[in-house]
Coordinates of C-alpha atoms and ligand atoms in Angstrom, one line a residue:
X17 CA -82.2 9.5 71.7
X18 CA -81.6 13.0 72.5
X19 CA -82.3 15.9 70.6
X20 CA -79.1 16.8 68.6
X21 CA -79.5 12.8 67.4
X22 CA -83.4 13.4 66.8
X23 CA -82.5 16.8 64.0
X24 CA -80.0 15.2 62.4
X25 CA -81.7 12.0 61.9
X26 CA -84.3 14.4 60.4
X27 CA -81.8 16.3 58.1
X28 CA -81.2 12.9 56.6
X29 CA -84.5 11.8 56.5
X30 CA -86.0 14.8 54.3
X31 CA -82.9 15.8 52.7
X32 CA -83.3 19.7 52.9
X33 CA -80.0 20.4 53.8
X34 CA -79.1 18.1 50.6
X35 CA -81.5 19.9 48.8
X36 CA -79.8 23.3 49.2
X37 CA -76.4 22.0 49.1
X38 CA -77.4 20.8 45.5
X39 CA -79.2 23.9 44.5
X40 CA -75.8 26.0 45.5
X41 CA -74.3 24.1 43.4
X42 CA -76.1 24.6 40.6
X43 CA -76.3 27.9 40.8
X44 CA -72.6 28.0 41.2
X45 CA -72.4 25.9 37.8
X46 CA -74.5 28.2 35.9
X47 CA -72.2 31.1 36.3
X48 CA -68.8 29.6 36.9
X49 CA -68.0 29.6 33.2
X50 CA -68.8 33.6 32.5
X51 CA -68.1 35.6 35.9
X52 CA -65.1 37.1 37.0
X53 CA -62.4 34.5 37.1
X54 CA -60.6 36.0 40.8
X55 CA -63.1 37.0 43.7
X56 CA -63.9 41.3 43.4
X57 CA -62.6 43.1 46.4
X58 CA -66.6 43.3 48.0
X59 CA -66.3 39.5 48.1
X60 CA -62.8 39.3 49.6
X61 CA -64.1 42.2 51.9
X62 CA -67.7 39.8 52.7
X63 CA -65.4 37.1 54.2
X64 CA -65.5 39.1 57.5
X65 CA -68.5 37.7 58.4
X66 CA -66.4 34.3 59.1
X67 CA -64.4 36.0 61.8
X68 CA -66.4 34.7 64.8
X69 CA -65.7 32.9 68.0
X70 CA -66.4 29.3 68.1
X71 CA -70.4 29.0 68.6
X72 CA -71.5 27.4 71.6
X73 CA -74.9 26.2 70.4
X74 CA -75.6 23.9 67.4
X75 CA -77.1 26.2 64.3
X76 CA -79.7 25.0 62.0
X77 CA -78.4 22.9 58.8
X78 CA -79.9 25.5 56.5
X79 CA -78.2 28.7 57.8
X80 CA -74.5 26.7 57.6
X81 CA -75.1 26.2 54.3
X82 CA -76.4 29.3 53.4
X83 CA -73.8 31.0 54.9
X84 CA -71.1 29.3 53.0
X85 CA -73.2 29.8 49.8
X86 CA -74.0 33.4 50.3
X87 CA -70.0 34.5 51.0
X88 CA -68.1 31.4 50.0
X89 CA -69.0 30.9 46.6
X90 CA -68.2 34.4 45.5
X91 CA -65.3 34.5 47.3
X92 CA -63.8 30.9 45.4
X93 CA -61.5 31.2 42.2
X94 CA -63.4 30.0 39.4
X95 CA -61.1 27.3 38.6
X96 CA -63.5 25.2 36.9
X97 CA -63.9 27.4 33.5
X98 CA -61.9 28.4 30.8
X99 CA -59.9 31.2 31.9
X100 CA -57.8 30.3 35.0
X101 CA -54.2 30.2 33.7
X102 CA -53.0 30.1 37.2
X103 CA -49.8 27.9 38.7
X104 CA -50.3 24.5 37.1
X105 CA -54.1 23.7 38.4
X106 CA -57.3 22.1 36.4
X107 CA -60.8 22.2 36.1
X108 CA -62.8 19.2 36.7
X109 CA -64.9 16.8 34.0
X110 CA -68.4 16.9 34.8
X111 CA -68.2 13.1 35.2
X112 CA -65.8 13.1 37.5
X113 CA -67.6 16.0 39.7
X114 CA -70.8 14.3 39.6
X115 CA -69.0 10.9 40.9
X116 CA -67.6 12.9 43.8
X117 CA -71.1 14.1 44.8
X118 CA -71.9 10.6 45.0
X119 CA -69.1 9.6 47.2
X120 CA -69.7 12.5 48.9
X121 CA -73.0 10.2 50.2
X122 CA -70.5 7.2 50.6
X123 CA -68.2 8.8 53.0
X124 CA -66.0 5.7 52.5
X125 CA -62.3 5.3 54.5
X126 CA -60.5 3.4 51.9
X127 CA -57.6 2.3 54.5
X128 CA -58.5 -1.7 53.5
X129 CA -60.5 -3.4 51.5
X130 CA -62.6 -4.8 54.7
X131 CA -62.9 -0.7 55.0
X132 CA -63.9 0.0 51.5
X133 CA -64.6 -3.3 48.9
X134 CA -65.9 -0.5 46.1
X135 CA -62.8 1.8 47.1
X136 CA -60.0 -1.1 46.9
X137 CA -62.0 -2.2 43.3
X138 CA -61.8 0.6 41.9
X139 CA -58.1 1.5 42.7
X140 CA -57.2 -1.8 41.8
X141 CA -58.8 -1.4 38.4
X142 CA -57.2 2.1 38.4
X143 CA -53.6 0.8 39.1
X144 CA -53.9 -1.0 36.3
X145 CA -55.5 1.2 33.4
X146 CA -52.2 3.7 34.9
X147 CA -49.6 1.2 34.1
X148 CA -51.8 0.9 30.5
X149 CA -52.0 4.3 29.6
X150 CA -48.4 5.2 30.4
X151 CA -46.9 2.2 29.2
X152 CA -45.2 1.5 32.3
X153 CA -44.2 -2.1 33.7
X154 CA -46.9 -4.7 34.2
X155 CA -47.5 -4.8 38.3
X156 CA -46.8 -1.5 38.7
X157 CA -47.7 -0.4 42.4
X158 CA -50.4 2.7 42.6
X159 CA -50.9 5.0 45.8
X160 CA -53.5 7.1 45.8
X161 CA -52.6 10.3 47.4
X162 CA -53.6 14.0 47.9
X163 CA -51.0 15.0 45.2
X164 CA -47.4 15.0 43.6
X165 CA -45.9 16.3 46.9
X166 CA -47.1 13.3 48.4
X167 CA -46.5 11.2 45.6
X168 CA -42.7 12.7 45.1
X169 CA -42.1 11.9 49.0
X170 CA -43.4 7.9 48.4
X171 CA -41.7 8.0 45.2
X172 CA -38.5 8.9 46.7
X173 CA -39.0 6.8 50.7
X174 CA -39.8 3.7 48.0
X175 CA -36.2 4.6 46.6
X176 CA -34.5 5.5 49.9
X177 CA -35.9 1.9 51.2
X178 CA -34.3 0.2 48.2
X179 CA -31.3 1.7 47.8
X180 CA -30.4 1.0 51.5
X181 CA -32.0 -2.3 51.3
X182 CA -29.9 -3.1 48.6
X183 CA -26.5 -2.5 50.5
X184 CA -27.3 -4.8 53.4
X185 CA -29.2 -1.7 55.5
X186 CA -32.8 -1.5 56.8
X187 CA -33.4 2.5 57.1
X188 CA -37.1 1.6 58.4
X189 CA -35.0 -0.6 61.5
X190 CA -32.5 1.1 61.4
X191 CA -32.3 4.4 60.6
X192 CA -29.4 6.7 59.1
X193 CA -26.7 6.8 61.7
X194 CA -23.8 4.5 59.6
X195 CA -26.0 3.8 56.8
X196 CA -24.0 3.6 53.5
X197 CA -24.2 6.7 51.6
X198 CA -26.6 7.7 49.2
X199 CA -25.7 10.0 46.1
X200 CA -28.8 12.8 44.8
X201 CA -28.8 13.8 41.2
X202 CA -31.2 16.3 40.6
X203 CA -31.8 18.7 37.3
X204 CA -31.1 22.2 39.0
X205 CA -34.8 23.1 37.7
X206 CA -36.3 20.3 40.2
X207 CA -39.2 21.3 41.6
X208 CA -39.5 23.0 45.1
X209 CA -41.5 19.5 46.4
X210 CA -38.7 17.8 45.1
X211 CA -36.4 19.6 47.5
X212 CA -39.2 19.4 50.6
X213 CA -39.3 15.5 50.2
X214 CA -35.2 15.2 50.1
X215 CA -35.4 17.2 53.5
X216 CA -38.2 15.2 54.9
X217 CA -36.6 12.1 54.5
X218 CA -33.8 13.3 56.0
X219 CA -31.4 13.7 53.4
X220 CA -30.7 17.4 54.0
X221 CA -31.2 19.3 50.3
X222 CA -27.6 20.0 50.5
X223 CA -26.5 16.5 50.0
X224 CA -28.4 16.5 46.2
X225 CA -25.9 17.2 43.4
X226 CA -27.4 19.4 40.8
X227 CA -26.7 18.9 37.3
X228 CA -27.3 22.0 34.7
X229 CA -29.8 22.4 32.7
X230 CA -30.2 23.9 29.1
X231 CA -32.1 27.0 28.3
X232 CA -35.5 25.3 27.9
X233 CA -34.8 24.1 31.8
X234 CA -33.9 20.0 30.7
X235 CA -31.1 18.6 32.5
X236 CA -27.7 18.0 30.5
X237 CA -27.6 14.4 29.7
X238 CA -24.1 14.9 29.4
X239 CA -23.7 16.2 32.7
X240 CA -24.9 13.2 34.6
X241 CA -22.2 11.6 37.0
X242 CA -21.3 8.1 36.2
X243 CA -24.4 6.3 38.2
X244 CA -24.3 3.1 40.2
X245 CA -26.3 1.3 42.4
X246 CA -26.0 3.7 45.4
X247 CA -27.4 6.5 43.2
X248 CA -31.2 8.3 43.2
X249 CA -31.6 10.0 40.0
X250 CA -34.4 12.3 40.0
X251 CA -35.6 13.5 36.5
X252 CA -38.9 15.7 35.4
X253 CA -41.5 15.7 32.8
X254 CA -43.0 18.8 32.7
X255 CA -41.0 21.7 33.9
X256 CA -43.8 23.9 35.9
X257 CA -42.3 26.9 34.2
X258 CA -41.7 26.4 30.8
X259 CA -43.3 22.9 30.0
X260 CA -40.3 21.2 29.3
X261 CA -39.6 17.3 29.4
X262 CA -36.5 15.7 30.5
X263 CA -34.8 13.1 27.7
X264 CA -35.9 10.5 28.9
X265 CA -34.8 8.2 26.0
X266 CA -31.2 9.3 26.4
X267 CA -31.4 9.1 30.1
X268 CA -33.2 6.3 31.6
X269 CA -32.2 2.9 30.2
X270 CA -28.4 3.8 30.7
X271 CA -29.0 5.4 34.4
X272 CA -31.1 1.6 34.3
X273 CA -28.4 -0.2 33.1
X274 CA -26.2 1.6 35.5
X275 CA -28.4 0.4 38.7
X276 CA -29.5 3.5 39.5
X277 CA -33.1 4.6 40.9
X278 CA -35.1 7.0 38.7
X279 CA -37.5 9.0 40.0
X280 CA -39.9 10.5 37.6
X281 CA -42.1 13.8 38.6
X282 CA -44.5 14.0 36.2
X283 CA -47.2 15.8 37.9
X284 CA -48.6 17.6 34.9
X285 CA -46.6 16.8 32.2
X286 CA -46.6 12.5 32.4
X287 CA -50.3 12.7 30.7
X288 CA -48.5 14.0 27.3
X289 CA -47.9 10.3 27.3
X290 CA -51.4 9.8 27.0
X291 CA -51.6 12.1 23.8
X292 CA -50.3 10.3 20.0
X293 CA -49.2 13.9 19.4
X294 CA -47.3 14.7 22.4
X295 CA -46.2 10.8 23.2
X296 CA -42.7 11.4 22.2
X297 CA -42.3 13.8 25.0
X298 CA -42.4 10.8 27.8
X299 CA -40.8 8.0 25.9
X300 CA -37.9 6.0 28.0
X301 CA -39.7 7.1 31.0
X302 CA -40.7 3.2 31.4
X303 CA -37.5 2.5 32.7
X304 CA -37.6 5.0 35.3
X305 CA -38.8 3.3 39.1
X306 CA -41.6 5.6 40.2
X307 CA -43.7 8.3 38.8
X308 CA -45.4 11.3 40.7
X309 CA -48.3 12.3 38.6
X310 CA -51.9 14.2 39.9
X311 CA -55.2 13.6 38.1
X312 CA -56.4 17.1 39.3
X313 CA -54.1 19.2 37.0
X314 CA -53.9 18.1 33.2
X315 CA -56.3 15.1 33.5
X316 CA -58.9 17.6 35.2
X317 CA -60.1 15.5 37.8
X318 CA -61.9 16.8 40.8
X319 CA -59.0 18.1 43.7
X320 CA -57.1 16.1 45.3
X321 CA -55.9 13.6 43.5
X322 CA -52.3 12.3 43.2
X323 CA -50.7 9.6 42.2
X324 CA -47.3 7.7 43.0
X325 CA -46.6 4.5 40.7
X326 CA -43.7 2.5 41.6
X327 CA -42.1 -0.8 39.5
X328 CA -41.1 -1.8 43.0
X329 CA -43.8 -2.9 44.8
X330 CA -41.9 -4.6 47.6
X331 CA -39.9 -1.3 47.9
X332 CA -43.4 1.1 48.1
X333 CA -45.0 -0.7 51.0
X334 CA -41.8 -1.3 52.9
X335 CA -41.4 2.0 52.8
X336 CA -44.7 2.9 53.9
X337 CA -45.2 0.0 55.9
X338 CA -47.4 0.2 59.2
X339 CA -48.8 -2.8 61.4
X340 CA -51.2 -3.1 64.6
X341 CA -53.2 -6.1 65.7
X342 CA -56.4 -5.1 64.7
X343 CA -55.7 -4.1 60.8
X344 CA -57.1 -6.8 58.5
X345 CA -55.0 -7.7 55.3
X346 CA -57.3 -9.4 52.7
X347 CA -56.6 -11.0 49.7
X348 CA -57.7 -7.9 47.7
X349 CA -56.1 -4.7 47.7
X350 CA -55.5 -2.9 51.0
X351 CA -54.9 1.0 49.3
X352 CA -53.0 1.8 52.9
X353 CA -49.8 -0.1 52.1
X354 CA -49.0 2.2 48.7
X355 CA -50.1 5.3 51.1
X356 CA -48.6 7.4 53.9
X357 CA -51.9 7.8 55.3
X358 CA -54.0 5.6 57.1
X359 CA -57.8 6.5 56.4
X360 CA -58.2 8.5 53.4
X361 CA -60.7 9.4 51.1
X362 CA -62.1 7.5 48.4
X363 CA -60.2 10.3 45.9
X364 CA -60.1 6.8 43.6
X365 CA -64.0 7.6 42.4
X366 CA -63.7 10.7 40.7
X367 CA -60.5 9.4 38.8
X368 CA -62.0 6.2 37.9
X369 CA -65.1 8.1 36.7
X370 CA -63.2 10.4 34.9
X371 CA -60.7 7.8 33.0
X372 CA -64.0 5.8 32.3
X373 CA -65.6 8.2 30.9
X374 CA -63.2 10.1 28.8
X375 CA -61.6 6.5 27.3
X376 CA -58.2 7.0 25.8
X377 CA -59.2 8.5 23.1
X378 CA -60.9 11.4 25.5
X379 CA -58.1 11.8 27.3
X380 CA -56.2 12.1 24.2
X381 CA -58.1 14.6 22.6
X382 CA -58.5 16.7 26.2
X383 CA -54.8 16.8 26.5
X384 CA -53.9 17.7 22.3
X385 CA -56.2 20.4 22.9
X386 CA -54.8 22.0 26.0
X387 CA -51.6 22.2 24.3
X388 CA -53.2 23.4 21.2
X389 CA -54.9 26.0 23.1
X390 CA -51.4 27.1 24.3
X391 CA -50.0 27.6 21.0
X392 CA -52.8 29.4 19.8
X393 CA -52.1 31.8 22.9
X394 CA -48.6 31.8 22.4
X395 CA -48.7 32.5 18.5
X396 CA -51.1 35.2 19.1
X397 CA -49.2 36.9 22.3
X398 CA -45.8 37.0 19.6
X399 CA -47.5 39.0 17.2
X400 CA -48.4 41.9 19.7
X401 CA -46.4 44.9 20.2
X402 CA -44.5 44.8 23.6
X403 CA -45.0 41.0 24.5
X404 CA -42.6 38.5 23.4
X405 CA -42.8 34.6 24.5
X406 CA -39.5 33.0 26.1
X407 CA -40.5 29.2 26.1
X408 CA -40.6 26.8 23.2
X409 CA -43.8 25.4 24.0
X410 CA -43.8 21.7 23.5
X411 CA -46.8 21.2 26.3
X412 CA -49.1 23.0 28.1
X413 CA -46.8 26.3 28.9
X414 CA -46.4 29.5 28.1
X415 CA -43.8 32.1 29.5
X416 CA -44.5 35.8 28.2
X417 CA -42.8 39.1 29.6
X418 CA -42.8 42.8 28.3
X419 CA -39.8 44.7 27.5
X420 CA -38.7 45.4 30.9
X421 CA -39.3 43.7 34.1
X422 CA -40.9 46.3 35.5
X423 CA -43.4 46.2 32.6
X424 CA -44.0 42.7 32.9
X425 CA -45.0 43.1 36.6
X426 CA -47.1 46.0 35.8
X427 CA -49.5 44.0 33.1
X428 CA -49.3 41.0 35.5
X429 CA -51.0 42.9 38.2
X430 CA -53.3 45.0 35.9
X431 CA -54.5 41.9 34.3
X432 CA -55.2 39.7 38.0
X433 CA -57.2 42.8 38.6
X434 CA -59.0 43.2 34.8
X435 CA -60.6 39.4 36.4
X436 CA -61.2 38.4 32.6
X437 CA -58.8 35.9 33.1
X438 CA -56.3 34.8 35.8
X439 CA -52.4 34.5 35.2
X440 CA -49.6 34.2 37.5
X441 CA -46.1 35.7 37.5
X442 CA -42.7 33.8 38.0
X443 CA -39.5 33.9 37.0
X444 CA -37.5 32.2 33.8
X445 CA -34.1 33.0 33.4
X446 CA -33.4 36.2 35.9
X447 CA -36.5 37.8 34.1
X448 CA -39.9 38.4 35.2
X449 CA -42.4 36.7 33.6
X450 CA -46.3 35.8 33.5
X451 CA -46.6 32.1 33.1
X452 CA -50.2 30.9 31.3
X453 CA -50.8 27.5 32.1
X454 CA -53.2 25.7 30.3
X455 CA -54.9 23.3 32.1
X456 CA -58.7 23.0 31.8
X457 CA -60.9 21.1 29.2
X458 CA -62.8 23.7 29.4
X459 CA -61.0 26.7 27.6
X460 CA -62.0 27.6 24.0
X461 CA -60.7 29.5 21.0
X462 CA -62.7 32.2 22.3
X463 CA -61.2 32.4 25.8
X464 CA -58.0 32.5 24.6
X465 CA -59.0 35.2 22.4
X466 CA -60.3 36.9 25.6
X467 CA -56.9 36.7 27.6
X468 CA -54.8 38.4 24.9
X469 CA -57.1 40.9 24.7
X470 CA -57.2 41.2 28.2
X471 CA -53.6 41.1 28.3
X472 CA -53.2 44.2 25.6
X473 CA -55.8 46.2 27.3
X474 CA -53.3 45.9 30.5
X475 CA -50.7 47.1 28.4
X476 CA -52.6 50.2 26.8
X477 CA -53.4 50.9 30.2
X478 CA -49.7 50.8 32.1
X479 CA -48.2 52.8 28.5
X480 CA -51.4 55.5 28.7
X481 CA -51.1 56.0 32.5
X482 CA -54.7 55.0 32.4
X483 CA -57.2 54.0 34.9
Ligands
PLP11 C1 -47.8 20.9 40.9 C2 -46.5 20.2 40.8 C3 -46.0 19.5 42.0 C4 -46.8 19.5 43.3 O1 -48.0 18.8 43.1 P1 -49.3 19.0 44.1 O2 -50.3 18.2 43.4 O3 -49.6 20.4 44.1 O4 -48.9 18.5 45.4 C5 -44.8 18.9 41.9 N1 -44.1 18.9 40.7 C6 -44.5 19.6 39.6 C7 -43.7 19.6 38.4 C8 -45.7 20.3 39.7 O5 -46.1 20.9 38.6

């Protein structure tokens, strides 16, 4: 044994580096809900100390972990509370957090069941509460992946393979050179991983036709090309600006019918279907082919954790087929198949922790209150002086800007750097705007209350010229 082998066999053995990672932790729990949302400046400015060359001696356990608690923890966004409105994100159920400390320990590869028996359970038990709680088609194919860009680009390869397959071409043999043609229909509010998986699998973004889309960024039914069975047909449920959903019910069982492929991204917005309230906002979407949908935005899992569910198993694993002599198919579910990667992470354990322990009617109530929570901020923001709201807000969205642009990007900036809450700008429409997304289980009445305020102090500050 040599000496590096003899200190970390005794890190494991008396757990001290455990013990501090745990105590961090805590300590970062006790004040993630109250301090300043975004990093102060000192903090950013403290992350100098990370600038060094590569050490050439091993460090003690204790001061590597110290180090990142000292100037890492400050420095993190504290997306876990109340008050991050930020791009469409989450915060995370203690359930679920806690289940990832413990597979933390595990360090499982869940590449094949022979890799991972408790990995390929649980994702097999997962598949299957997915295709329950969306209503989608029994047998159902899950992948569990880092996110919906991963899950889009499955999503659309599982397409690509059975489109092609379906005119007499192999694209995995094969390739494109003479393969039939493939026709794109896209919403022209698709999002921008939308357009990176098109190019990635080769398709060139110029060949999608986009259809128009109405003010609330839905795409035209009525502007849909007649479909056939060369066509990919890529819809949305959740726009990540305004919220919006596709119609589904008017779209999918005739694009169906029509022998299209539909392609759902649902990356926030496919958990409305999980809510009585909101359930309306996903219906037809079972006769869609695959679904892109994350478990660390709306459902507030842990990060990362995507999802791409396909109706066409055959067509996933084709598409993200792989072979070598020493991989071992079992009987029971080999999670590489549905996956581009090889060895992942067991991401599967925080989700399953998270679905088991919220139930339906958790998950339900979690989601009804996140878009509760945006109306609340929504009908409050309309009834302030220089702030009006530009979205209908059906889900989880809300799009406010001032009366100029310039305004808008003024409170914007004054409110990042108020730190009582965190927002992000965009644009809706050729305006400006600051979009709130409302994504954690976490945020109250009261911190809603706390980021209008926070956005009329910004205000009262740009108006008075203020500090
Ligand atoms: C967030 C988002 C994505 C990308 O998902 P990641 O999990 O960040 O990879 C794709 N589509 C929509 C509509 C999104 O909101």
């Amino acid at each position: 044994m040599n000496s590096l082998q003899e200190k970390m066999f005794a890190e494991l053995q008396n757990k001290k580096v455990f013990n501090d990672a745990q105590e961090y932790g805590y300590q970062y729990l006790d004040c993630v809900l109250e301090r300043n949302v975004y990093p102060t400046q000192q903090a950013l400015n403290d992350l100098k100390v990370f600038d060094e060359a590569m050490p050439d001696s091993s460090t003690g356990a204790a001061g590597v972990l110290s180090m990142l608690h000292q100037y890492g923890s400050p420095a993190t966004v504290a997306q876990l509370g109340g008050r991050y409105f930020g791009f469409v994100c989450g915060s995370a159920v203690p359930a679920g957090l806690a289940a990832k400390t413990l597979a933390t320990f595990w360090d499982q590869n869940t590449a094949m069941y022979v890799l991972s028996p408790i990995a390929a359970k649980l994702e097999a038990v997962v598949e299957q509460w997915l295709q329950s709680i969306f209503n989608l088609p029994l047998d159902t194919a899950a992948g569990f992946v880092s996110g919906t860009s991963s899950a889009n680009l499955c999503g659309l390869a599982a397409a690509r393979y059975r489109l092609l397959k379906s005119q007499g071409w192999d694209i995995n043999a094969d390739g494109f050179a003479g393969a039939p043609a493939i026709r794109i229909i896209a919403g022209k509010e698709a999002h921008s991983t939308i357009l990176k998986a098109i190019s990635l699998l080769g398709f060139g973004r110029r060949s999608i036709e986009f259809v128009e889309t109405d003010e609330q960024g839905r795409i035209n039914p009525a502007l849909i090309p007649v479909l056939d069975n060369s066509c990919l047909l890529i819809l949305q449920a959740g726009n990540v600006n305004s919220g919006s959903f596709d119609d589904f019910a008017a779209i999918c069982k005739r694009a169906a019918d029509a022998g299209a492929w539909i392609h759902i991204d649902g990356a926030f917005g496919l958990w409305a279907g999980a809510a009585q309230k909101l359930q309306q906002l996903t219906s037809g979407i079972e006769y869609a082919h695959s679904w892109a949908v994350d478990g660390h935005k709306t459902l507030n899992t842990p990060y990362d954790c995507g999802i791409v569910l396909c109706a066409d198993k055959e067509a996933l694993s084709s598409a993200l087929h792989m072979s070598g002599v020493y991989i071992v198919v079992s009987e029971d579910r080999d999670g590489m198949f549905y996956t581009p990667e090889m060895s992942r992470r067991a991401r599967v354990v925080e989700l399953w922790a998270t679905m088991k322990y919220l139930g339906r009617q958790g998950i339900d109530q979690m989601i009804t209150t996140m878009h509760e929570r945006a109306l609340q901020f929504s009908e409050a923001i309309s009834t302030k002086k220089g702030f009006s709201v530009l979205n209908a807000v059906v889900f989880n969205q809300v799009l406010v800007c001032c009366e100029t642009d310039e305004t808008t990007l003024a409170v914007l900036g004054k409110v990042q750097e108020l730190r009582d809450c965190w927002v992000g700008g965009s644009v809706w429409k050729n305006k400006k705007v600051i979009r709130i997304s409302v994504c954690s289980w976490a945020t109250t009445e009261n911190d809603i209350s706390m980021a209008v305020r926070s956005f009329e102090k910004a205000l009262h500050i740009i108006q008075t010229g203020g500090i």
